[in-house]
XYZ file of C-alpha atoms in Angstrom:
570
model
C 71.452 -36.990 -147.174
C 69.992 -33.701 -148.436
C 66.292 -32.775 -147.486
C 65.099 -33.430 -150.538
C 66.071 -36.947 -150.196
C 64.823 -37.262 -147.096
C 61.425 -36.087 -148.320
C 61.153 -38.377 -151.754
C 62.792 -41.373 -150.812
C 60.595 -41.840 -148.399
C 57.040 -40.625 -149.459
C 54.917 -43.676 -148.481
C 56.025 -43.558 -144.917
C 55.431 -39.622 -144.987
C 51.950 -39.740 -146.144
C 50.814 -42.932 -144.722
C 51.786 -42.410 -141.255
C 48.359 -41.123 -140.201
C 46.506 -41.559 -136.514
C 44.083 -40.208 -134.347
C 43.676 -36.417 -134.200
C 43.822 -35.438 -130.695
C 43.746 -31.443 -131.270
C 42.837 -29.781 -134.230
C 44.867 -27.938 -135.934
C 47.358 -27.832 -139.064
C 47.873 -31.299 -140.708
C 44.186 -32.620 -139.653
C 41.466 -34.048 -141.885
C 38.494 -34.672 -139.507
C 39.569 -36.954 -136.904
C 42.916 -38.123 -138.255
C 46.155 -36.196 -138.467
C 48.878 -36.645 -141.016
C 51.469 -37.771 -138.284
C 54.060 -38.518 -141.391
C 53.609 -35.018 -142.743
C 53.714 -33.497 -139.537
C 56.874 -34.785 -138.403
C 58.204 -34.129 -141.913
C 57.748 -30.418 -141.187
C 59.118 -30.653 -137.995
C 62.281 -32.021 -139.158
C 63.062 -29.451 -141.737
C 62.857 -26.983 -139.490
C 65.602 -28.639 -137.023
C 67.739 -28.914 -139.797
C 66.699 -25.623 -141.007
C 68.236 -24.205 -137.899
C 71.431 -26.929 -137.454
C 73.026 -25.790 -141.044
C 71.838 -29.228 -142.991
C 69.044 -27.726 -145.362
C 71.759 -25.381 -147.722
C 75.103 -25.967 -148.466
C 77.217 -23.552 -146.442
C 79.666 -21.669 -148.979
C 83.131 -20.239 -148.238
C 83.067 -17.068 -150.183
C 79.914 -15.936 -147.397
C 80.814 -13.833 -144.702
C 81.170 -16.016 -141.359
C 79.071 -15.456 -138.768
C 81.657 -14.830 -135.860
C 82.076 -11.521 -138.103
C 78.384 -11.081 -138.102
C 78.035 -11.376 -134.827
C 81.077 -8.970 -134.049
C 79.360 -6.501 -136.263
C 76.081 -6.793 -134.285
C 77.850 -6.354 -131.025
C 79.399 -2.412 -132.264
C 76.184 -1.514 -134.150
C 74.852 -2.566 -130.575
C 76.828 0.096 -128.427
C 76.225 2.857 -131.067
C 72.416 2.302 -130.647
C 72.930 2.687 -126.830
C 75.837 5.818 -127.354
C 73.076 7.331 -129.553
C 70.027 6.631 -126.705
C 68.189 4.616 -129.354
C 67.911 1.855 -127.272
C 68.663 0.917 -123.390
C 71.706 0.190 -121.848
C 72.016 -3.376 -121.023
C 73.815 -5.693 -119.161
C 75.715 -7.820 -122.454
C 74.565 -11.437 -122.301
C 77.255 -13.675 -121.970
C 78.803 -15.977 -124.693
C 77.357 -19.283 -124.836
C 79.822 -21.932 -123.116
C 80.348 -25.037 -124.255
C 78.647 -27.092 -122.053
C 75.399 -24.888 -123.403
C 75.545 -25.792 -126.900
C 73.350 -28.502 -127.914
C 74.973 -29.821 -131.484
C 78.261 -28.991 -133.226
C 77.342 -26.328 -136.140
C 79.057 -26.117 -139.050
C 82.049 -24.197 -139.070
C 81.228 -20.764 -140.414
C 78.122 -20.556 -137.856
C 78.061 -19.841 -134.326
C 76.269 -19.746 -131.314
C 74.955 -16.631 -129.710
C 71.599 -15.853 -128.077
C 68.141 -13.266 -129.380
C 68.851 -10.955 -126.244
C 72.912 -10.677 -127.829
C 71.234 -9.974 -131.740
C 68.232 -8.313 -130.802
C 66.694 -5.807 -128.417
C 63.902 -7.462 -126.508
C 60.590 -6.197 -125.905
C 61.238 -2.815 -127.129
C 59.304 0.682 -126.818
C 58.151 3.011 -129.714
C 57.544 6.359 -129.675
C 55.275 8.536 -131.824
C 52.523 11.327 -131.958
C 49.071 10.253 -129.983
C 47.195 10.778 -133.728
C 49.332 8.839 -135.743
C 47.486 5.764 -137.032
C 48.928 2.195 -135.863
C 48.156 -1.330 -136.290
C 46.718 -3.531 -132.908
C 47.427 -6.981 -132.914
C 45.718 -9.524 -130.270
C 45.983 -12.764 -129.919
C 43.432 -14.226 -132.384
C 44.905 -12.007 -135.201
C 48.491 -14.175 -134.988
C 48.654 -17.330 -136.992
C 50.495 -20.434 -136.202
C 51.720 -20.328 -139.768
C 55.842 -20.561 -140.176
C 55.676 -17.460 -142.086
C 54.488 -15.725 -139.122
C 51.178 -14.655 -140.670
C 49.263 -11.812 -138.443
C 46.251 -9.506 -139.003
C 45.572 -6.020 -137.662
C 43.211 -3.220 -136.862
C 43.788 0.318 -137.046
C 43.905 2.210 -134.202
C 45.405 6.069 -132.742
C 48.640 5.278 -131.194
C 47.415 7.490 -127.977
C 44.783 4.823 -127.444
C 47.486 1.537 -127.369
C 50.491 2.995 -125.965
C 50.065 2.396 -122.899
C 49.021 -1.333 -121.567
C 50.017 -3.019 -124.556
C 53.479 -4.533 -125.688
C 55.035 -2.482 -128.590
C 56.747 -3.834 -132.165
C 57.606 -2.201 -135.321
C 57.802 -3.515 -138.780
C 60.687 -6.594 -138.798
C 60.322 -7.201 -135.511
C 59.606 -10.798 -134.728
C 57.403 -11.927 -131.689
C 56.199 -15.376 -129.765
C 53.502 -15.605 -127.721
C 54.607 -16.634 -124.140
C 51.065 -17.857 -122.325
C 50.010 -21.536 -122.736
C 48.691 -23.393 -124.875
C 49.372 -20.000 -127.943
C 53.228 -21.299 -127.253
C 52.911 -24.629 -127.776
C 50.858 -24.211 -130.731
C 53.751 -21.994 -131.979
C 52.385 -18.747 -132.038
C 54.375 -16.152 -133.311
C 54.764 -13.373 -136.091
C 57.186 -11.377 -138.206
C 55.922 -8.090 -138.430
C 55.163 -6.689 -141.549
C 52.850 -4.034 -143.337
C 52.333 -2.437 -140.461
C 50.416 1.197 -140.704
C 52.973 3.865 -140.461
C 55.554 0.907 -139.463
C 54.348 1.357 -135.868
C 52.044 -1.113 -133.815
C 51.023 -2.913 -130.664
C 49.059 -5.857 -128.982
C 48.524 -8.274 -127.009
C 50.901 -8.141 -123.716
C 51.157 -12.358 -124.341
C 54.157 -11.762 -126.473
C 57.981 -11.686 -125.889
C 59.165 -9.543 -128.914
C 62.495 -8.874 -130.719
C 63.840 -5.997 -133.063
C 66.964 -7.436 -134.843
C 69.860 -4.634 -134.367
C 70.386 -4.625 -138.175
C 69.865 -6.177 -141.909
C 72.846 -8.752 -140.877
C 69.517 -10.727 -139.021
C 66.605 -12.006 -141.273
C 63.957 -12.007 -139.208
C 62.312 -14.728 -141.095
C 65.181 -17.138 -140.250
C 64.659 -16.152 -136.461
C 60.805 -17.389 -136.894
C 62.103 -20.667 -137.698
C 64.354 -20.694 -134.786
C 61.230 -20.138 -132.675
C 58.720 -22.650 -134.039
C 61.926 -25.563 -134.073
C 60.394 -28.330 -132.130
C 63.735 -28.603 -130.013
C 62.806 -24.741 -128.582
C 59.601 -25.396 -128.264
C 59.610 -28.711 -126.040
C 62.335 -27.032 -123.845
C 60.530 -24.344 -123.573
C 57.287 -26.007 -122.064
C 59.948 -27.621 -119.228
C 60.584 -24.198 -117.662
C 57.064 -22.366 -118.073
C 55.762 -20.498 -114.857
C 52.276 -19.830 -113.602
C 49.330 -22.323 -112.663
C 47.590 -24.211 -114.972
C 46.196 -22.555 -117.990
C 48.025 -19.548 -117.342
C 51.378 -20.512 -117.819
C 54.184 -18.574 -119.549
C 57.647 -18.980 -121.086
C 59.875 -16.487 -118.973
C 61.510 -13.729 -121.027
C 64.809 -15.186 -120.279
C 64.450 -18.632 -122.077
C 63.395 -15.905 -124.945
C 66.337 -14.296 -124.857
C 69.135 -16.103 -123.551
C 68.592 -19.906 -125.194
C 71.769 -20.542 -127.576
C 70.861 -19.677 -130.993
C 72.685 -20.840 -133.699
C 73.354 -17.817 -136.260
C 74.407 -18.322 -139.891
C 75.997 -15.911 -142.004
C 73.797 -13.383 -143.366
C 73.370 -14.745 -147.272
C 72.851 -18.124 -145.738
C 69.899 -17.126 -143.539
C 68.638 -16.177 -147.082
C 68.913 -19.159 -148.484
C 67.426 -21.125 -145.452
C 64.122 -19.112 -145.302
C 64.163 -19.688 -149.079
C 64.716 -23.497 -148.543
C 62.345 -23.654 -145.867
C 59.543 -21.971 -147.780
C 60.343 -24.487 -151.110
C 59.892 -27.945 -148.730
C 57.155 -26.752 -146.770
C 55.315 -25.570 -150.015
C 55.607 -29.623 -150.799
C 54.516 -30.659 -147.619
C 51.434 -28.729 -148.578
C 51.102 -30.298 -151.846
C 51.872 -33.547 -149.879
C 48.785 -33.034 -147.288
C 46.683 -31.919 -149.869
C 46.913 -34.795 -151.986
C 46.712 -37.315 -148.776
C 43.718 -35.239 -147.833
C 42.317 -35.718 -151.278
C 42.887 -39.545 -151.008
C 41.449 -39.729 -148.111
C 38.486 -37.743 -149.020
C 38.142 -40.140 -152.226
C 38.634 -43.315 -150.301
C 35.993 -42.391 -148.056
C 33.659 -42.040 -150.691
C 34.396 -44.906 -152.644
C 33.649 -46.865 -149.267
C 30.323 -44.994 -148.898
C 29.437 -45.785 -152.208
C 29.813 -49.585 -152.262
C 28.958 -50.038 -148.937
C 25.441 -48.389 -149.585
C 25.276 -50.819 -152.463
C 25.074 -53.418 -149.584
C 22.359 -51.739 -147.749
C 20.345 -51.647 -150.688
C 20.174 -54.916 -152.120
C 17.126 -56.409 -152.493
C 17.804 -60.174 -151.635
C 20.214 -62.614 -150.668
C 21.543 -63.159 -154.073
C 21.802 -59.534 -155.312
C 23.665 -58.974 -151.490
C 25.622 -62.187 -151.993
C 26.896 -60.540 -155.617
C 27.143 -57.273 -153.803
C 29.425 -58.535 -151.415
C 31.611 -60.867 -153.949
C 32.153 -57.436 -155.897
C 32.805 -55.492 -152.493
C 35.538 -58.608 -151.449
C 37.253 -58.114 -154.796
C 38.645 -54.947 -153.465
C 39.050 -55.435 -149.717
C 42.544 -55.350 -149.347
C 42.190 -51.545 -150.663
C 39.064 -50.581 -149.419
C 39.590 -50.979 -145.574
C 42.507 -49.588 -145.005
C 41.560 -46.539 -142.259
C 39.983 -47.341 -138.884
C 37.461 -44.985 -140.452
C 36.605 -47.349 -143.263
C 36.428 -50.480 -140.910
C 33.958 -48.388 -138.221
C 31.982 -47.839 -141.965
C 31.974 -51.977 -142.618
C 30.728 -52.451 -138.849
C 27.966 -49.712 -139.338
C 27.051 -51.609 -142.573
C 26.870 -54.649 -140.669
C 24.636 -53.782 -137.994
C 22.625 -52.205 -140.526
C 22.205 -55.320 -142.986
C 21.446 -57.408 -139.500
C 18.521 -56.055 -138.574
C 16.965 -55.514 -141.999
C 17.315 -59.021 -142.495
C 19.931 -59.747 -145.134
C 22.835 -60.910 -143.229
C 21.824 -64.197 -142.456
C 19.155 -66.700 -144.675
C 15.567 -66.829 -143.342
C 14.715 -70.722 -141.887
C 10.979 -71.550 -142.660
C 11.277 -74.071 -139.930
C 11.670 -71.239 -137.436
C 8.741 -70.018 -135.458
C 7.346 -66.671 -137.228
C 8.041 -63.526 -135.333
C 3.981 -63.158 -134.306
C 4.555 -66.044 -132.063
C 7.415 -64.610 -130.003
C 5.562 -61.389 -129.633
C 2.259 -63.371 -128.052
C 4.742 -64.936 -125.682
C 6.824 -61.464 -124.830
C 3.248 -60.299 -124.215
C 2.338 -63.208 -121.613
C 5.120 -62.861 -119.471
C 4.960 -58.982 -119.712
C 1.173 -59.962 -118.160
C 2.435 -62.611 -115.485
C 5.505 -59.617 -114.575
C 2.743 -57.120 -113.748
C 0.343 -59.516 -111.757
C 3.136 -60.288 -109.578
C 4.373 -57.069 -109.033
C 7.459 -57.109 -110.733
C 6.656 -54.986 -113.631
C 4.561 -51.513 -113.297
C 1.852 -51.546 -115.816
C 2.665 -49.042 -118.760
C 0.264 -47.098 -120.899
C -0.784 -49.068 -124.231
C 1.627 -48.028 -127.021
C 0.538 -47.732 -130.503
C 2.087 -50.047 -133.104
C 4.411 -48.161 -135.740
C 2.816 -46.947 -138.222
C 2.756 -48.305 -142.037
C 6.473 -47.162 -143.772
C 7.604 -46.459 -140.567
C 10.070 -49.233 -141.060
C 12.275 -47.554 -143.987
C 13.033 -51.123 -145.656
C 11.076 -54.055 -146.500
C 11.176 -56.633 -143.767
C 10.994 -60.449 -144.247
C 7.370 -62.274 -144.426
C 8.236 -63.791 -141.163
C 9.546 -61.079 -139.295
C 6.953 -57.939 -137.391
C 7.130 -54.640 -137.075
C 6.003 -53.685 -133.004
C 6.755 -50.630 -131.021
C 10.316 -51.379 -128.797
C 8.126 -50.087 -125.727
C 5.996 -53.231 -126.293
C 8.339 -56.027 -126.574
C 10.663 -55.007 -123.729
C 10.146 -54.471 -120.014
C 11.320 -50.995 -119.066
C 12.911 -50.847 -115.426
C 13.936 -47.415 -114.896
C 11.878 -46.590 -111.941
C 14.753 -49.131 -109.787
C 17.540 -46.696 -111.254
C 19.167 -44.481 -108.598
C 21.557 -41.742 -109.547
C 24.406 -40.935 -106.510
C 26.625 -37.787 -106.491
C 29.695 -37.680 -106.945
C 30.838 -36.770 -103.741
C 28.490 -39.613 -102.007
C 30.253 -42.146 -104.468
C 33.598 -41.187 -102.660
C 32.614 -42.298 -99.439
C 30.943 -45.585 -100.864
C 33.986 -46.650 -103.352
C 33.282 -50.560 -103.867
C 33.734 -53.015 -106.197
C 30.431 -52.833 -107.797
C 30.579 -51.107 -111.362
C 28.143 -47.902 -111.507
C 27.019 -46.952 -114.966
C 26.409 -43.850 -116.599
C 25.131 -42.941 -120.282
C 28.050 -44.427 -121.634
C 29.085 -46.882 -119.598
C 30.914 -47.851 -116.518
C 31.633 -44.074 -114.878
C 32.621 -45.321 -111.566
C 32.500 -47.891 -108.883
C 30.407 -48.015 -105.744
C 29.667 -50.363 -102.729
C 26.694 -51.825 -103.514
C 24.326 -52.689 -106.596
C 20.618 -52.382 -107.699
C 20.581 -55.081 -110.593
C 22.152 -58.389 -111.044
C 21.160 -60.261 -114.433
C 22.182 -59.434 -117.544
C 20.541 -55.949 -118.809
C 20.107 -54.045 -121.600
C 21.305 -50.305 -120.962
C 20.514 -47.355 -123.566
C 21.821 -43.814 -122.668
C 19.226 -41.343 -122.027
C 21.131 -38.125 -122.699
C 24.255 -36.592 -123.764
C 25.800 -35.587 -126.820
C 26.527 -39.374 -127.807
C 22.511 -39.567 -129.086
C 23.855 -37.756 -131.596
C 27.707 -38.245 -132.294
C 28.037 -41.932 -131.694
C 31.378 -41.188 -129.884
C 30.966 -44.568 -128.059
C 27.937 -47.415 -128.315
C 24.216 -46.154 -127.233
C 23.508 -49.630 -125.806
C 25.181 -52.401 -124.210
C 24.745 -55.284 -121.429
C 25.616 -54.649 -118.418
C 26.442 -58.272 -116.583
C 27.282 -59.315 -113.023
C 26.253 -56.741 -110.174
C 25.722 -53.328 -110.587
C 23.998 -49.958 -110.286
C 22.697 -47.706 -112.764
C 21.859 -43.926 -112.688
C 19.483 -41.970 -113.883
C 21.306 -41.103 -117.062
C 20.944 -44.339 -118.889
C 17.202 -46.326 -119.856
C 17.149 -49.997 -117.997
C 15.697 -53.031 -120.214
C 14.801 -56.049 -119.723
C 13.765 -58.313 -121.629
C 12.132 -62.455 -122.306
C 16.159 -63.538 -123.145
C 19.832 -62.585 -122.670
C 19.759 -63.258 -126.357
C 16.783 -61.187 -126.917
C 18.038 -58.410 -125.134
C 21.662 -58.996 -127.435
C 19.798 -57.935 -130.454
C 17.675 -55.322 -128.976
C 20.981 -53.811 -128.355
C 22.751 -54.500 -131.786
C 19.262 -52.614 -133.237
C 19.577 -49.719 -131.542
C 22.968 -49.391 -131.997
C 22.312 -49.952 -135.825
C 19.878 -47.365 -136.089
C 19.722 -43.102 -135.737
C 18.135 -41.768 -132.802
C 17.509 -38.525 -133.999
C 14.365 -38.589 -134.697
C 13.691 -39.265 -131.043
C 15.501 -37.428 -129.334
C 14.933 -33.716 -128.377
C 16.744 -30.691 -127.041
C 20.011 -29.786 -129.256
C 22.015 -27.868 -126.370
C 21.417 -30.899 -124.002
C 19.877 -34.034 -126.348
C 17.675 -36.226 -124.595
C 15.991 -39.467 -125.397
C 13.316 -40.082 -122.811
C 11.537 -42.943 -122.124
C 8.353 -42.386 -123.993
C 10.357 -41.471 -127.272
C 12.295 -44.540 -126.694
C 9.537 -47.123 -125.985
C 7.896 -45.409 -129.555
C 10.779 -47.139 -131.852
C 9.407 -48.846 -134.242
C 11.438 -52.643 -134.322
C 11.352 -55.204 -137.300
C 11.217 -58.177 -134.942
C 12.786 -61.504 -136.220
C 11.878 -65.013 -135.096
C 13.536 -65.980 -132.214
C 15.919 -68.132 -133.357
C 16.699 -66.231 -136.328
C 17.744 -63.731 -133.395
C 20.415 -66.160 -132.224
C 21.518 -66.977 -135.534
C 22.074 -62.660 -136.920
C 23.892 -62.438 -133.239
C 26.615 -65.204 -133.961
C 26.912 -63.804 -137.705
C 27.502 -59.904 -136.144
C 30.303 -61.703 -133.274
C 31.777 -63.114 -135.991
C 32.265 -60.339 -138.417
C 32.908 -58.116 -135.803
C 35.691 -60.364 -134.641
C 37.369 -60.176 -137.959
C 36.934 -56.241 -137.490
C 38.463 -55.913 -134.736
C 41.808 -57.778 -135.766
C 41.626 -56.071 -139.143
C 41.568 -53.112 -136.961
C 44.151 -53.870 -134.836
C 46.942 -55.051 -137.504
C 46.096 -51.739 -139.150
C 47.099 -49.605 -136.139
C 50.310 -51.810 -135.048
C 50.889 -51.091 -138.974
C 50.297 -47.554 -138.338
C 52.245 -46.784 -135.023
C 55.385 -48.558 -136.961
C 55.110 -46.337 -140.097
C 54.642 -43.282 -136.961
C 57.660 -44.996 -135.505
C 59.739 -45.011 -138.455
C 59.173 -41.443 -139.414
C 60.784 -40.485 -135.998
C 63.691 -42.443 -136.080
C 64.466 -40.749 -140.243
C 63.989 -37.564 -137.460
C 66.165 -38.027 -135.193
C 68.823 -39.707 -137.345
C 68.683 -36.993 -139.443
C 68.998 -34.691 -136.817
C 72.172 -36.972 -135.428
């Protein structure tokens, strides 16, 4: 099956294979990555360099004579003192090669075709390029930028290249990125960088350099290459042997052509390919924002009730990305606690009447001890509520409806929470961070993160219950409240709502507890509370398994793509 093939028989799994981006780099949009697209580029560069992208034709000189030809220009470069005299490399054995190659190619390694890491020589004033690190692309063209600099002032310190020359950068994580360049436009042909590369100058025109790049950024070089890096952690590096001495498969001369010609055609479609998937994307995002809002905005039950019948229509299509589902759940919270997502009972108590009752028992809690009493705090103000509430809901101040127990948190270090390991869970601002031997609270409790950069990203939920026995430290608000259920909605509202506008301090954000208790709350009838809660479980129920048949559907289409690899490569 030709590449080609490969690439438009099977387009859908190609572009749809998408998941989480875990780095950033080339093939992201945000926080997905084309997975499909990625592996597609991957896989014509293994075949690329195992002779299955062009047709190999007879009337092209064979490598073996290639090779041969290298080998004499070789010792007339060292008879002429134009480069060192070397040790030859040996041949590759058989046990070395990795795949059979087609016939008029053969195996040989960079150190046998190439002088590594070479030296130039030239006049302290002539002007050269400099290369670091940042000015090397991880494109598979081999991109690089350059300053201009005297030669006198980067001889010395720096590794040396020349125009043609082809170099990889050997320190973590610049290899496994696939950092690596083909020298070109050099000033005065002459330049040097950073010492994190292992360079090559081919010994003649019978080696395209550009075919050589390919060999470097293969996936198969790359992933062996990781297994025998040196150094400590962070500072790792791909010895110079692996650069020199790994079998290479060469190709005649006119067929290296034709690869890096090849190469350049399908990855120019890939592009096309992850442009038009980012497009999509882009689109389908909008389109979700757009008649999601539409929800948000209705009026009443019946416009939201036509709303949502229009939104239905299309929901096969619409929520197809986790990013699109997190969107529906957002919308839900949001329609919750404004009041639309569940009818309004006029047998139900009126909101006024909970709120004389939350302030009786916040009385009785202070009297007894339990409670410290709190500065008054001011009701919100008129329109501080940006949407118009139901008749028989209030708006109060979240500082006034809930009891605020963050005097009994106490935070423990790290290194004390060694010695105490338990089986009591100890919560952070996000969560359960670790587990300790004893606990502070044991009812059900609402917990809001004080700080972090989650006030502001939404990277995990803001607020949740925290059940059972446990301690909390000083990085997440404490809550209590007149009912589990109570304190159930409390939560879904604040995790319905932006805290920005309470929060201060951008370097280190920070929601303390004055800001917090200042909130302003439209606060339902009690059992109108009950009633929004077991509406949100069950939406967010069907959610979650719309969720989770998308991503089994997601790591399959992932899973096929790498099988079409490796058969291909088989």
């Amino acid at each position: 099956m030709s590449a080609e093939t490969l690439i438009t028989d099977n387009l859908d799994l190609w572009t749809g294979a998408i998941t989480k981006r875990i780095t950033s780099g080339r093939g992201s949009n945000k926080k997905i990555e084309l997975t499909g697209i990625h592996k597609l580029r991957h896989l014509i560069l293994e075949l690329a360099c195992h002779g299955k992208i062009v047709p190999q034709l007879a009337s092209e000189t064979p490598a073996c004579e290639v090779l041969e030809g290298l080998q004499l220009r070789r010792k007339e470069l060292i008879r002429k003192k134009k480069i060192k005299n070397s040790k030859p490399l040996p041949n590759v054995s058989a046990d070395e090669k990795p795949s059979k190659l087609p016939s008029n190619w053969v195996w040989t390694r960079l150190g046998s075709i190439a002088e590594i890491n070479p030296r130039n020589s030239a006049e302290d004033a002539t002007e050269a390029s400099f290369v670091p690190m940042p000015l090397i692309t991880t494109s598979y063209h081999g991109d690089h930028g350059h300053e201009t600099k005297p030669w006198g002032k980067i001889k010395k310190g720096y590794t040396h290249f020349a125009d043609g020359d082809v170099a990889l950068a050997k320190i973590t994580p610049c290899f496994e990125n696939s950092k690596a360049a083909v020298f070109r436009g050099l000033i005065n042909g002459l330049g040097a960088g950073t010492t994190e590369l292992h360079v090559a100058r081919p010994l003649g025109n019978a080696v395209n350099p550009y075919y050589l790049i390919l060999f470097l950024k293969s996936p198969r070089f790359l992933i062996e290459g990781e297994k025998v890096m040196t150094g400590s952690a962070g500072q790792k590096r791909v010895p110079k042997d692996y650069f020199s001495s790994t079998p290479l498969p060469l190709p005649p001369t006119e067929e290296q052509h034709r690869i890096v010609q090849k190469v350049d055609e399908l990855m120019a479609l890939c592009d096309q390919l992850e442009q038009q998937t980012s497009d999509q994307i882009a689109a389908h995002d909008t389109l979700v924002d757009t008649l999601l809002g539409t929800l948000t905005q209705s009026q009443n039950a019946t416009e939201l009730a036509e709303n949502w019948n229009r939104l239905a229509a299309h929901f096969d299509t619409l929520f197809t990305t986790e990013k699109s589902i997190e969107k529906l759940k957002q919308t839900i919270l949001q329609l919750a606690v404004m009041g639309r997502l569940v009818e309004q009972n006029p047998g139900d108590k009126p909101a006024h009447s909970l709120r004389r009752q939350i302030a009786e028992t916040k009385e009785q809690l202070i009297q007894s001890g339990s409670l410290k009493k709190q500065k008054p705090i001011p009701s919100p103000q008129s329109g501080s509520i940006p949407f118009k509430i139901p008749t028989s809901w209030e708006a109060v101040a979240f500082g006034e409806i809930t009891f605020n127990r963050d005097a009994e948190r106490i935070p423990v270090s790290v290194e004390e929470r060694r010695k105490r390991s338990g089986i009591f869970d100890y919560y952070g601002a996000s969560g359960v961070i670790d587990s300790i031997d004893d606990y502070l609270f044991d009812s059900p409790l609402l917990l809001i993160g004080e700080d972090g950069a989650n006030l502001i990203n939404r990277s995990t939920p803001i607020a949740f219950i925290a059940r059972g026995k446990y301690w909390v430290n000083n990085h997440a608000h404490v809550v209590d409240g007149v009912s589990e259920n109570f304190l159930r909605y409390m939560c879904l509202y604040i995790n319905a709502i932006s805290l920005e506008p309470y929060v201060t301090g951008t370097a280190q954000p920070k929601m303390n507890q004055a800001k917090m208790n200042s909130i302003p709350v439209p606060l339902p009838p009690e059992d109108e509370q009950i009633r929004i809660i077991q509406e949100v479980d069950k939406l967010m129920a069907l959610c979650d398994q719309l969720k989770k048949r998308l991503n089994q559907a997601s790591e399959t289409r992932c899973q096929l793509a790498e099988t079409i690899v490796e058969n291909a490569l088989q």
